[in-house]
Short mmCIF file of C-alpha atoms in Angstrom, two decimals:
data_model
loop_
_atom_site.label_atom_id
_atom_site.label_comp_id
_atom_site.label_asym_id
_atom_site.label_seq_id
_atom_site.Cartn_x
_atom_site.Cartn_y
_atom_site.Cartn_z
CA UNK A 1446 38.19 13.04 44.18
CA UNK A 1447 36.64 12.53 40.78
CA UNK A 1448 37.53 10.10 38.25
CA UNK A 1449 38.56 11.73 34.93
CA UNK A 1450 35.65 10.79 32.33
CA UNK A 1451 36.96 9.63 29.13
CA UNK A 1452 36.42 12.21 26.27
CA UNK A 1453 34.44 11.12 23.20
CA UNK A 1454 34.66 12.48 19.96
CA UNK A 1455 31.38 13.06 17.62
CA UNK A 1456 32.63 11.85 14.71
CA UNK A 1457 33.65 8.28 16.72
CA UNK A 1458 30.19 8.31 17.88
CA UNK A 1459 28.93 8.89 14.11
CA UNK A 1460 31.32 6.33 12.82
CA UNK A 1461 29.82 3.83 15.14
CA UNK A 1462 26.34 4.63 13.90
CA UNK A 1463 27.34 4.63 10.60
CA UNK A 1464 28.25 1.43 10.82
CA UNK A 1465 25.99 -0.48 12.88
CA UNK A 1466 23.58 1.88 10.85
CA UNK A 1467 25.10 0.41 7.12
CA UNK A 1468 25.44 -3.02 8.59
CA UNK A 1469 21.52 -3.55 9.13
CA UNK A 1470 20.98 -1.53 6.10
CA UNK A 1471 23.24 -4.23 3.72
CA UNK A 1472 21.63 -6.49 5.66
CA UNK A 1473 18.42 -5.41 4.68
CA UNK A 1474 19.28 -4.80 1.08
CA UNK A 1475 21.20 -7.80 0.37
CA UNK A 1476 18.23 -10.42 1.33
CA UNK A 1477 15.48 -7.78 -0.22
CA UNK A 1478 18.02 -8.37 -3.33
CA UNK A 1479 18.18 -12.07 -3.10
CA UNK A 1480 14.73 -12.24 -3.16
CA UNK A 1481 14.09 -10.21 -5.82
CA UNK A 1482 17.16 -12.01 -8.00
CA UNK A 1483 15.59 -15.36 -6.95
CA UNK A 1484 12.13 -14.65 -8.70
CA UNK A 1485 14.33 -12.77 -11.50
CA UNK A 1486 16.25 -15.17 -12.38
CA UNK A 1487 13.78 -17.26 -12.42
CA UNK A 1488 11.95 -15.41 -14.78
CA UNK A 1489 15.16 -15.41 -16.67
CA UNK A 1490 15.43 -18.99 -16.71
CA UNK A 1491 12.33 -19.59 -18.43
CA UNK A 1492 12.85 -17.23 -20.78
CA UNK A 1493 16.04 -18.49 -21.70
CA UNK A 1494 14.61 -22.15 -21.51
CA UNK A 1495 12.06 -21.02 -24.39
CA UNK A 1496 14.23 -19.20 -26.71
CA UNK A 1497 16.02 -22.59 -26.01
CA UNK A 1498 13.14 -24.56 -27.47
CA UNK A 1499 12.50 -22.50 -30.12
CA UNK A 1500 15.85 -23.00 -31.23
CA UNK A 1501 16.03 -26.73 -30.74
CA UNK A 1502 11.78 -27.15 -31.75
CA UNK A 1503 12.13 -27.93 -35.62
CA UNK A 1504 14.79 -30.42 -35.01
CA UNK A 1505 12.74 -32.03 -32.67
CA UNK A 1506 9.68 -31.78 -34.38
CA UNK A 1507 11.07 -33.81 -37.06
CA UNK A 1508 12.28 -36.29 -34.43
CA UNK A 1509 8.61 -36.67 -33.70
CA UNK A 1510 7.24 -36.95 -36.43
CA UNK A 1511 9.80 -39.42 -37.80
CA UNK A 1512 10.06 -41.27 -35.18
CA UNK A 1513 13.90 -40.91 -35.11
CA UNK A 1514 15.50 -41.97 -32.11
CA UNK A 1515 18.43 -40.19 -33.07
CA UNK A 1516 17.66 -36.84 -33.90
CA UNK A 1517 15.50 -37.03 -30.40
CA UNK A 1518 18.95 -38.02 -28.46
CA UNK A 1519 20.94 -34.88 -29.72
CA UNK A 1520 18.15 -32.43 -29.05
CA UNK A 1521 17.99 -33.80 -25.71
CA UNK A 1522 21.82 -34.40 -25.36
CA UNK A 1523 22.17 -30.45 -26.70
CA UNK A 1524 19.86 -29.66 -24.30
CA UNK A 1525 21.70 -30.77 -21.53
CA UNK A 1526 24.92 -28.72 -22.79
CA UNK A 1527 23.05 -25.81 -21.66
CA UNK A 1528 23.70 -25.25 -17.72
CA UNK A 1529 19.95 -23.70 -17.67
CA UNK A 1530 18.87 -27.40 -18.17
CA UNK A 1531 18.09 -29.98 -15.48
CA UNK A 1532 16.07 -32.62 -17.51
CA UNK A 1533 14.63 -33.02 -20.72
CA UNK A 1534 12.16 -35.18 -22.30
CA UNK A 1535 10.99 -36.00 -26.01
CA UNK A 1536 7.43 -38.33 -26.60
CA UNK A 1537 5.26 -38.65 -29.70
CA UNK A 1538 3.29 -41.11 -28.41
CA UNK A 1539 3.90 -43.64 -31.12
CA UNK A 1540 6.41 -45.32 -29.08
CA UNK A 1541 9.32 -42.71 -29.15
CA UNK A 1542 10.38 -41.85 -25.16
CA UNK A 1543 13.51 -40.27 -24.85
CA UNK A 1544 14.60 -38.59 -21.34
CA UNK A 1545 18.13 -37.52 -20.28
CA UNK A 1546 18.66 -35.96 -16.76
CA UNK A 1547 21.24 -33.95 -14.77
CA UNK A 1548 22.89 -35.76 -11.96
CA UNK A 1549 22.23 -33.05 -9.03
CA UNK A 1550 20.26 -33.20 -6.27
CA UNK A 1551 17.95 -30.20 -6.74
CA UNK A 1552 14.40 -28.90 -5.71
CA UNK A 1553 12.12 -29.68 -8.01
CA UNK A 1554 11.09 -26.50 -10.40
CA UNK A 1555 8.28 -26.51 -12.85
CA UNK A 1556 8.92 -28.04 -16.32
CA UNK A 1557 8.47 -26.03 -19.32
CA UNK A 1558 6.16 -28.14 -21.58
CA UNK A 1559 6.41 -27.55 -25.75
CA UNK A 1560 4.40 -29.02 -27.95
CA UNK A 1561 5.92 -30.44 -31.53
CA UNK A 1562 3.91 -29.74 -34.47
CA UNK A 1563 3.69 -31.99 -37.50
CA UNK A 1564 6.89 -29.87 -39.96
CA UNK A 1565 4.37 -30.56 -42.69
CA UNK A 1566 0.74 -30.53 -41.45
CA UNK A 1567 -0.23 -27.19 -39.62
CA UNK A 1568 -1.68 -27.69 -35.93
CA UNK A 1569 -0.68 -31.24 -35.85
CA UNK A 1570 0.38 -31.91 -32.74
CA UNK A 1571 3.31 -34.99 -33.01
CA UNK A 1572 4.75 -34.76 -29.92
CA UNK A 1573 6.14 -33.47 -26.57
CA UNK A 1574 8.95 -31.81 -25.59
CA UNK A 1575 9.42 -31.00 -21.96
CA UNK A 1576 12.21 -29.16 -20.06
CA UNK A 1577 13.46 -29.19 -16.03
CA UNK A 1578 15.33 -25.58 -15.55
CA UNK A 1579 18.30 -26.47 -12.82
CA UNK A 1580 17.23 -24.47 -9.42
CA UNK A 1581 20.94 -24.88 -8.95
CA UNK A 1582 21.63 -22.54 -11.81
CA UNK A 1583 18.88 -20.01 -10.86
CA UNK A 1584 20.13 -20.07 -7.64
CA UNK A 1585 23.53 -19.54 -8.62
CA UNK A 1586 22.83 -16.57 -10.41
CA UNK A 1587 20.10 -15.26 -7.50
CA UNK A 1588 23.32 -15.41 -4.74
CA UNK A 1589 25.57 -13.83 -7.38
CA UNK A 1590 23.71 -11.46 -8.37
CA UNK A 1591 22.78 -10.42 -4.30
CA UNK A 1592 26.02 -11.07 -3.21
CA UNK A 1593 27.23 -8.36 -6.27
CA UNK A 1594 24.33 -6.09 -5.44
CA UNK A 1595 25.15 -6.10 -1.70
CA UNK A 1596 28.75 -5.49 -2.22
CA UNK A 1597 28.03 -2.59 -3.86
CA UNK A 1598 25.49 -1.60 -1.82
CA UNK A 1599 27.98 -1.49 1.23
CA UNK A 1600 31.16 0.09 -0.73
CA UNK A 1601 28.92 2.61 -1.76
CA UNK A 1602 27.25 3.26 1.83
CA UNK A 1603 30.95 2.80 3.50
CA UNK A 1604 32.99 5.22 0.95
CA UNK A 1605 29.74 7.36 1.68
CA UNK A 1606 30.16 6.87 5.55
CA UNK A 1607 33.91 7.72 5.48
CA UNK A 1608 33.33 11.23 3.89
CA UNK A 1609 30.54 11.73 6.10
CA UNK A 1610 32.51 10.89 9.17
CA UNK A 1611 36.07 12.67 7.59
CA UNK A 1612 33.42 15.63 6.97
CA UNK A 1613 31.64 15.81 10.37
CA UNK A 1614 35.46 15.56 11.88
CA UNK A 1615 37.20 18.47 9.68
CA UNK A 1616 34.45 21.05 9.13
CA UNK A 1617 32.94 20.29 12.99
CA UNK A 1618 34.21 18.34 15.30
CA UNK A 1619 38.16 19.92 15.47
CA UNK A 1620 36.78 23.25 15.16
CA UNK A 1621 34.55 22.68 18.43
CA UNK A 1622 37.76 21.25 20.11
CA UNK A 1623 39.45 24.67 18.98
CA UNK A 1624 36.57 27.12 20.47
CA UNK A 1625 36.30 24.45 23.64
CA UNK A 1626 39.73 24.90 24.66
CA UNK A 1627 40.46 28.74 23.67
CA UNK A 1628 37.27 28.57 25.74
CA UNK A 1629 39.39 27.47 28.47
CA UNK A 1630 41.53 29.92 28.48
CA UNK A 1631 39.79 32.36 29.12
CA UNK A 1632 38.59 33.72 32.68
CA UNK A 1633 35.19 34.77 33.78
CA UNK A 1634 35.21 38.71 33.08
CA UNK A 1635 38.30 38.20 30.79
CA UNK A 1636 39.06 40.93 28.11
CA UNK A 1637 40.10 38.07 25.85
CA UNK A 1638 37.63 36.56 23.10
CA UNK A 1639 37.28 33.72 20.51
CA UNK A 1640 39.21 34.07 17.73
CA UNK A 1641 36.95 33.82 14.65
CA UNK A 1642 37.68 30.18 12.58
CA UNK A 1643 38.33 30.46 9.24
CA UNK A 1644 36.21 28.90 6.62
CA UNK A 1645 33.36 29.15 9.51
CA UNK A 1646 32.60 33.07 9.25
CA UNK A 1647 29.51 32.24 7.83
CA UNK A 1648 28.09 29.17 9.30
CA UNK A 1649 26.60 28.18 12.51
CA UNK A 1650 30.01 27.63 13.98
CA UNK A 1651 31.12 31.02 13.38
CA UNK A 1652 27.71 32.41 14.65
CA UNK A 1653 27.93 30.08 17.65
CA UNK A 1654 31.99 31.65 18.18
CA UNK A 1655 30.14 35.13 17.55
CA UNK A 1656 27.21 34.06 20.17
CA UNK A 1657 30.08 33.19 22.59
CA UNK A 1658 31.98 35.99 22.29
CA UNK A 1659 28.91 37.98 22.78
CA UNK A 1660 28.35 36.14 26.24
CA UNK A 1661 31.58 37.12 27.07
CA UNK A 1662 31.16 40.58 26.48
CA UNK A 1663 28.06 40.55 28.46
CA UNK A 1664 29.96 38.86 31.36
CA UNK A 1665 32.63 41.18 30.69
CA UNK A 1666 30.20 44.09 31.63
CA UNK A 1667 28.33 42.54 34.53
CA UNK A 1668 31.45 42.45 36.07
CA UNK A 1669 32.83 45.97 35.89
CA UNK A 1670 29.21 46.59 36.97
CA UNK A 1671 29.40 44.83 39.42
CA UNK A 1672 32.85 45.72 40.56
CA UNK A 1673 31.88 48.87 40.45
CA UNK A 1674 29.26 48.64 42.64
CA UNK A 1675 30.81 46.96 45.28
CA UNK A 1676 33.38 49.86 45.57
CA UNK A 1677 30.56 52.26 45.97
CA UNK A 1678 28.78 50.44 48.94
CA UNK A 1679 31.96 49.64 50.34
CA UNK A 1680 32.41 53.29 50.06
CA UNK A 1681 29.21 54.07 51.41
CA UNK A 1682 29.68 51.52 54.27
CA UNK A 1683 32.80 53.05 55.15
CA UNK A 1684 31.20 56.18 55.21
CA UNK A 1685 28.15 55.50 57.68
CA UNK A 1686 30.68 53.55 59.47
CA UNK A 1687 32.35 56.29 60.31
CA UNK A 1688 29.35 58.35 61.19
CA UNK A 1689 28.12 55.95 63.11
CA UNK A 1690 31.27 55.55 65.24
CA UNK A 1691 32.40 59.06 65.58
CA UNK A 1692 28.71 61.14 66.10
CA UNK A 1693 28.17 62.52 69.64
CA UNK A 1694 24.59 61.32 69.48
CA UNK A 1695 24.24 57.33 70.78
CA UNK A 1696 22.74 55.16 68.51
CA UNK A 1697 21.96 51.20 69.07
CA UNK A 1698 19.71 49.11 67.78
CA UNK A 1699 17.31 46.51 69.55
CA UNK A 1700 15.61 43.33 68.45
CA UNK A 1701 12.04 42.46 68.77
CA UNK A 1702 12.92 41.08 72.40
CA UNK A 1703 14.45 43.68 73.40
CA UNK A 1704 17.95 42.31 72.89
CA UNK A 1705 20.13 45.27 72.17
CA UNK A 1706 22.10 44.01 69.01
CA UNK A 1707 24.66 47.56 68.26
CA UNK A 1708 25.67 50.55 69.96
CA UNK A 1709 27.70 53.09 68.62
CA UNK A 1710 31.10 54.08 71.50
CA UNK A 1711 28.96 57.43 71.64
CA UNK A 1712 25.94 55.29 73.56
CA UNK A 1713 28.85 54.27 75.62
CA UNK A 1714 30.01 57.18 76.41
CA UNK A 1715 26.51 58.56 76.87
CA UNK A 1716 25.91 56.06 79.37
CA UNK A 1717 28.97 56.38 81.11
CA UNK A 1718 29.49 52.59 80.91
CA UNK A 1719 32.97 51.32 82.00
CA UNK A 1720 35.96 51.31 79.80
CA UNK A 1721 36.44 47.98 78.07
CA UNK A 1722 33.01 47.66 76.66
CA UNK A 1723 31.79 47.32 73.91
CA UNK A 1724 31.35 50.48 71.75
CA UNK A 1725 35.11 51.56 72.74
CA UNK A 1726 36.04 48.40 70.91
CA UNK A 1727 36.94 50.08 67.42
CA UNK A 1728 37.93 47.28 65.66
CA UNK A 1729 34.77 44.30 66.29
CA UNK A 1730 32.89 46.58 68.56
CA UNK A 1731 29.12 44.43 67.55
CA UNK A 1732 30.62 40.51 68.51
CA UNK A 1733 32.56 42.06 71.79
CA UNK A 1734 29.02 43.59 73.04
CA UNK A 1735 26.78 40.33 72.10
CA UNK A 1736 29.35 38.31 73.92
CA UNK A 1737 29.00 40.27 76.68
CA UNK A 1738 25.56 41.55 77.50
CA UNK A 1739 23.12 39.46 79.10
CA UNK A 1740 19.30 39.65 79.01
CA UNK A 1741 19.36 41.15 82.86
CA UNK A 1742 22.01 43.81 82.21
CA UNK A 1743 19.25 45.15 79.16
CA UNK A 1744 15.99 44.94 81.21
CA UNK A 1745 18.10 47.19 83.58
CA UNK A 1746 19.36 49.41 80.81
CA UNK A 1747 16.05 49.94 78.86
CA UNK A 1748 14.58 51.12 82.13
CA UNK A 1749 17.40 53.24 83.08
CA UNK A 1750 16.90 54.63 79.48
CA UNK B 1326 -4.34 -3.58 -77.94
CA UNK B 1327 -2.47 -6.20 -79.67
CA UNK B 1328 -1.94 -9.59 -78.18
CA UNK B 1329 1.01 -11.37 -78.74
CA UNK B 1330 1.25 -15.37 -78.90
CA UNK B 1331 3.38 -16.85 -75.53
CA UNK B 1332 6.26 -18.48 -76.25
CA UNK B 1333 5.69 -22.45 -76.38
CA UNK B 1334 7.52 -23.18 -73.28
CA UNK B 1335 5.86 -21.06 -71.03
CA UNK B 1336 2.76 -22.24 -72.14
CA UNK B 1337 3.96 -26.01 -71.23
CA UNK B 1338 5.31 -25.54 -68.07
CA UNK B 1339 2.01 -23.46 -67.15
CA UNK B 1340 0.26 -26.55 -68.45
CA UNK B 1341 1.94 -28.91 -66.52
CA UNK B 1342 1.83 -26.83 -63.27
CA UNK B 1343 -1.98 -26.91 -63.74
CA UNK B 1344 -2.21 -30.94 -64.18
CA UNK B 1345 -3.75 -32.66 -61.34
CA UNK B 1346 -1.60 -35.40 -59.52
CA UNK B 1347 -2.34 -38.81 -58.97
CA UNK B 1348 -1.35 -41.04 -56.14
CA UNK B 1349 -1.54 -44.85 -57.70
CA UNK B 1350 -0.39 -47.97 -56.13
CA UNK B 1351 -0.03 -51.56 -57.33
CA UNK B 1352 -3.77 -52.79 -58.90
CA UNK B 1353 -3.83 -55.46 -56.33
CA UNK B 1354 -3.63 -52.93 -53.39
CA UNK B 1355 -6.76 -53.58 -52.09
CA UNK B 1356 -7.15 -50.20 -50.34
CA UNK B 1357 -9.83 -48.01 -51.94
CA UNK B 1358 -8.32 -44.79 -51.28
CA UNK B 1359 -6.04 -42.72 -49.02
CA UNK B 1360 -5.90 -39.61 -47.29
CA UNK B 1361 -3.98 -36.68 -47.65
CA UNK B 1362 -2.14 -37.24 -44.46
CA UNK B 1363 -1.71 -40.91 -44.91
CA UNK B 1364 0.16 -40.69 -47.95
CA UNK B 1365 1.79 -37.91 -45.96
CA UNK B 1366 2.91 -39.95 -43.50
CA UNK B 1367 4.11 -42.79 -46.24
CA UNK B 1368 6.27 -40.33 -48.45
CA UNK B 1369 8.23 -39.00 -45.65
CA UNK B 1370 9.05 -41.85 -43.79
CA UNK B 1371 6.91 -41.63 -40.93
CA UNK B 1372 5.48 -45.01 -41.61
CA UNK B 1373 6.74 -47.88 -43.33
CA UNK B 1374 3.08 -49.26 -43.98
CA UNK B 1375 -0.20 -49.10 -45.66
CA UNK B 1376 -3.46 -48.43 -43.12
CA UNK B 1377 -4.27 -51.82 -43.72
CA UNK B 1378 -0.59 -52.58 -42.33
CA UNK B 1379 0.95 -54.67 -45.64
CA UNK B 1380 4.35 -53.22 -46.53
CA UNK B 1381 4.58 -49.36 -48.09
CA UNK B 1382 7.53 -48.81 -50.79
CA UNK B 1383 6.98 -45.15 -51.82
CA UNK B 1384 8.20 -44.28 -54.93
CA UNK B 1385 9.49 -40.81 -55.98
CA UNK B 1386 10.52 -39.27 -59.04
CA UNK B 1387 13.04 -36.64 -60.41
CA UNK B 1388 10.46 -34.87 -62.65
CA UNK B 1389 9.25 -31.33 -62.32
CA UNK B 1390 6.06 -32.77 -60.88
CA UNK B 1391 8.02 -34.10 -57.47
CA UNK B 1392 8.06 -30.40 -56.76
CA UNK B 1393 4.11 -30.18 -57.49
CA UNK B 1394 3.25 -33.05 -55.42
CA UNK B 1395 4.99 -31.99 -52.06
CA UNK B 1396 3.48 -28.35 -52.94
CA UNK B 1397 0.62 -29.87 -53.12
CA UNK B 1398 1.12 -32.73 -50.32
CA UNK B 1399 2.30 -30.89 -48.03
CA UNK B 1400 2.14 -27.38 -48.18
CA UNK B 1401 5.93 -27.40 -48.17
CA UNK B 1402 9.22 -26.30 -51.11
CA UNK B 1403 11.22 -29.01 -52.17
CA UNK B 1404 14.17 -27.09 -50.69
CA UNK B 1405 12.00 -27.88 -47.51
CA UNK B 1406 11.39 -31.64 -47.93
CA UNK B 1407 15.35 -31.96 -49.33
CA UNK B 1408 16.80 -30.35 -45.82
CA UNK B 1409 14.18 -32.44 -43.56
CA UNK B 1410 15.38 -35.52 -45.44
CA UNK B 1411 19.10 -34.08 -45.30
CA UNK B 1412 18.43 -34.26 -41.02
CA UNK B 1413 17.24 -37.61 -41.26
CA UNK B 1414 19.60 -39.10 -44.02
CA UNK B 1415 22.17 -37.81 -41.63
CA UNK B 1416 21.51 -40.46 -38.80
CA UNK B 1417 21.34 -43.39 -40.92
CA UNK B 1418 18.11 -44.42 -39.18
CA UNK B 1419 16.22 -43.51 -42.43
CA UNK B 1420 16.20 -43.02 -45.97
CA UNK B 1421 14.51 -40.96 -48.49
CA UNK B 1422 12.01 -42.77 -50.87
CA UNK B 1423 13.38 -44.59 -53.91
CA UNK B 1424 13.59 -42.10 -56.83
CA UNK B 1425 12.96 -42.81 -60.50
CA UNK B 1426 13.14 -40.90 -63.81
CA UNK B 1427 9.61 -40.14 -65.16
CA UNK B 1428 6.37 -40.95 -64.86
CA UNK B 1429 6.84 -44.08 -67.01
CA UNK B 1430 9.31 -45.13 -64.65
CA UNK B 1431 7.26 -44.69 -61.80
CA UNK B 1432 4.57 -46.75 -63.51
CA UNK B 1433 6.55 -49.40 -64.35
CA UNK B 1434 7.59 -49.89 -60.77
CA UNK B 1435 4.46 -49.67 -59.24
CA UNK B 1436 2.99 -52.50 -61.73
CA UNK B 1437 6.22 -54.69 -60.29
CA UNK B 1438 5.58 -53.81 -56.73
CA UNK B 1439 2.54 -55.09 -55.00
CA UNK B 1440 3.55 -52.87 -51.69
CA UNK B 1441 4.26 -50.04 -54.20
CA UNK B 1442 2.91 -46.43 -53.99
CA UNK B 1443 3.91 -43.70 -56.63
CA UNK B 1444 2.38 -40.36 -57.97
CA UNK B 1445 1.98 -39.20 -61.69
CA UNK B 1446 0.24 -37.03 -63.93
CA UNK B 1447 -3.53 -37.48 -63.89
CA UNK B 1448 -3.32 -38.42 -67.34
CA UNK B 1449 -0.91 -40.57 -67.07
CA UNK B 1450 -3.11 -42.79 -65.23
CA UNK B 1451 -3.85 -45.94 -66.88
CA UNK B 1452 -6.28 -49.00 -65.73
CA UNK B 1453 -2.74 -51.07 -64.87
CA UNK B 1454 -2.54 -48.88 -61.84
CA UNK B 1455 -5.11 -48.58 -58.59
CA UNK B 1456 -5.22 -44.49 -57.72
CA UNK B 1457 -5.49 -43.81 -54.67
CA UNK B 1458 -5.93 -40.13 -54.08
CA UNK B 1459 -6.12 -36.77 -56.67
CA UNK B 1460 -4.31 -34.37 -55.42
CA UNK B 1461 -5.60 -30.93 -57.15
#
C-alpha cells in the first residue's frame, strides 16, 4: 500500500522562493541603503551646517570683533534652533567665550570650525566659531531614509513577485494541470489526443501538447503493429500446430541429453506406443509426455529407434 | 574743442573728496601716533582705550567727511558702518561714538577732552590739537 504523496504546485514553490528570495534581497538592500544614507547624510549635514554659518558668519563676526556678548548669545542661541545643531561655540580670544549645547546623549561627530574675519579689516582673523552637527539628526534621517528606501524596495520586489507568481500560475502551471489530467484519460494505444490550449498554439506548451500528441500517435501505431503481428504468429502457430499434430510422418524433438522434450501423436502412432500417452493427448500433449517419460524409458527408445 | 568751466559745486565737493584726513587727539595725549587699525578699533567700539590704556572718547561728526574717513578707515560705505552700529545699538551693550556738527565742533571737543580722539580736514589742523595719523 502506498501513501498518497501530497501534490505541489510550481507556482507555490516559486512563491516560496520569491519570498525567501525578496526577503534576503531587502535585507541586503536596506542595510547597503543605511549605509550609504549614513555617510549621505552626513555629507548633508555638513553642508547644511556651512550654508548655516555663512548665514549666521557676519553677525557673528561683528560679535567678535566687538566683543558683544550679546550678539554672540543669539547666533549661538539661533544656532541651536536648527535641529542640525548639537553645540556651538563663539571665542575671539580677547576674553569673549560663549558655548551653548544640546542636552542629548550623542556620539561625538567632528565640529565644523569657521573662522570670523575682522567686518572691516580684510584677512583679520577676530575670532572662532565652531559647530557640533547632532549624530542624532543624521541618524534620524540615515534610518528614514533606509527604512523609506527599503520599503520601496520590497513593495516593488513583492507587487513584482505577485505577477510573477499570478503569471507562472495562469499562463503555466493550470495549463500543465489541464494536459496532465486529459493525459490521464487517455489509454496506452488510445485514438484520443490532447486537445490543443488556447493562447498556447504557439509556445512551448502548445509544442510540448503537439510533442505529446505525437507520442501518442507513435504509440498508437506500435500497437496496431504490434497487434497485428501477434495475430499473424498466432496464425502461423496455429498453422504448424496443426501440421505438426495431424502429419503421418513422427516428429519429436530431443535435448542435448538425450531427453526427448515433443512428439507429435504421429511418433506415437509410429511407435505403436499404448493409448493414453502422450502425443494422443490433443489438448497439453508436451507437459503429459515430460511428466511421464523417464530417462530409462528414452535410452530404450533411442535404441529401439 | 571747446572747454567749458565746471559748475562751482562740483568743483568743491571734488575738492573736498580729495582733502586728506586727519586723526587729532587732545595736545596732552602723549601718544606719538596711531595706526590705521588702532584707530580702527577705537571708532567702532572695539576698544574703549588708547594703546597706552588711558581712556578713548572718539568723536564723530555729521559732515560729508564722516563718509571719507570710514572710506578711507576702513574700506567700508557709511551705509555699512550705520547697519553694523544698527546690530550693536540694538543690544544696548554699546553705543556709537559721540557725533558733532563740523569740524570746528570736533575741535573744540577734542581741546576739552584730554581722552578725546576726533578726525578733520588736514587743513583744519591747528597746533591746539596732537594728530595722530593722515589718512590719504
Amino acid at each position: 500500500m502506498t501513501m498518497a504523496t501530497r501534490r505541489r504546485h510550481i507556482h507555490h514553490k516559486l512563491a516560496r522562493s520569491v519570498f525567501w528570495g525578496t526577503t534576503l534581497l531587502a535585507a541586503v538592500i536596506s542595510v547597503v541603503f543605511w549605509v550609504g544614507e549614513l555617510k549621505r547624510s552626513s555629507d548633508k549635514t555638513a553642508v547644511m551646517l556651512n550654508q548655516l554659518l555663512d548665514t549666521v558668519e557676519s553677525t557673528a563676526a561683528i560679535a567678535a570683533y566687538s566683543g558683544n556678548r550679546q550678539i554672540g548669545e543669539d547666533v549661538l542661541k539661533g544656532l541651536l534652533r536648527n535641529d542640525i545643531v548639537h553645540s556651538a561655540q563663539i571665542s575671539n580670544g580677547q576674553g569673549l567665550e560663549l558655548a551653548v549645547v544640546r542636552s542629548t546623549e550623542v556620539p561625538r561627530q567632528d565640529a565644523v570650525v569657521r573662522l570670523l574675519h575682522s567686518p572691516f579689516a580684510d584677512g583679520e582673523v577676530v575670532g572662532r566659531l565652531k559647530v557640533v552637527p547632532e549624530a542624532r539628526f543624521t541618524l534620524q534621517e540615515a534610518r528614514h531614509s533606509a527604512l523609506v528606501g527599503a520599503l520601496n524596495s520590497v513593495i516593488l520586489i513583492a507587487i513584482t513577485a505577485l505577477m510573477v507568481v499570478g503569471l507562472v500560475r495562469a499562463l503555466l502551471t493550470q495549463p500543465l494541470v489541464r494536459v496532465s489530467a486529459r493525459l490521464h484519460d487517455i489509454k496506452a494505444g488510445d485514438a484520443n489526443r490532447l486537445e490543443a490550449l488556447a493562447r498556447h498554439r504557439d509556445d512551448e506548451l502548445g509544442q510540448l501538447v503537439e510533442d505529446i500528441n505525437g507520442l501518442l500517435e507513435t504509440l498508437e501505431e506500435k500497437f496496431t503493429a504490434e497487434h497485428q503481428l501477434r495475430q499473424e504468429v498466432q496464425g502461423m502457430e496455429r498453422q504448424l500446430r496443426g501440421i505438426f499434430e495431424t502429419t503421418s510422418a513422427g516428429i519429436f524433438q530431443l535435448d542435448g541429453g538425450g531427453v526427448l522434450l515433443t512428439a507429435n501423436p504421429s511418433l506415437g502412432r509410429v511407435l505403436r506406443w499404448p493409448a493414453g500417452i502422450p502425443g494422443q493427448d490433443l489438448e497439453n500433449p508436451l507437459d503429459n509426455w515430460l511428466l511421464k517419460r523417464s530417462a530409462d524409458g528414452f535410452f530404450a527408445l533411442k535404441e529401439t529407434v | 574743442m571747446n572747454w567749458k568751466p565746471l559748475p562751482p559745486v562740483l568743483l568743491l565737493l571734488s575738492s573736498a573728496a580729495a582733502a586728506d584726513v586727519a586723526v587729532i587727539a587732545n595736545v596732552r595725549n602723549p601718544l606719538d601716533g596711531l595706526t590705521g587699525k588702532q584707530v580702527q578699533d577705537i571708532f567702532l567700539g572695539r576698544t574703549r582705550s588708547f594703546p597706552n590704556d588711558r581712556f578713548a572718547l572718539p568723536i564723530d561728526q555729521s559732515s560729508p567727511l564722516r563718509s571719507e574717513f570710514y572710506q578711507r578707515l576702513t574700506g567700508r560705505s557709511l551705509e555699512q558702518i550705520n547697519a553694523y552700529w544698527a546690530r550693536i545699538l540694538f543690544t544696548g551693550q554699546a553705543s556709537p561714538p559721540l557725533r558733532v556738527p563740523d569740524d570746528a565742533a570736533v575741535l573744540r571737543t577734542i581741546r576739552e577732552n584730554e581722552g578725546a580722539i576726533g578726525y578733520i580736514d588736514k587743513s583744519q589742523a591747528d597746533g591746539s590739537v596732537r594728530v595722530l595719523l593722515i589718512l590719504p
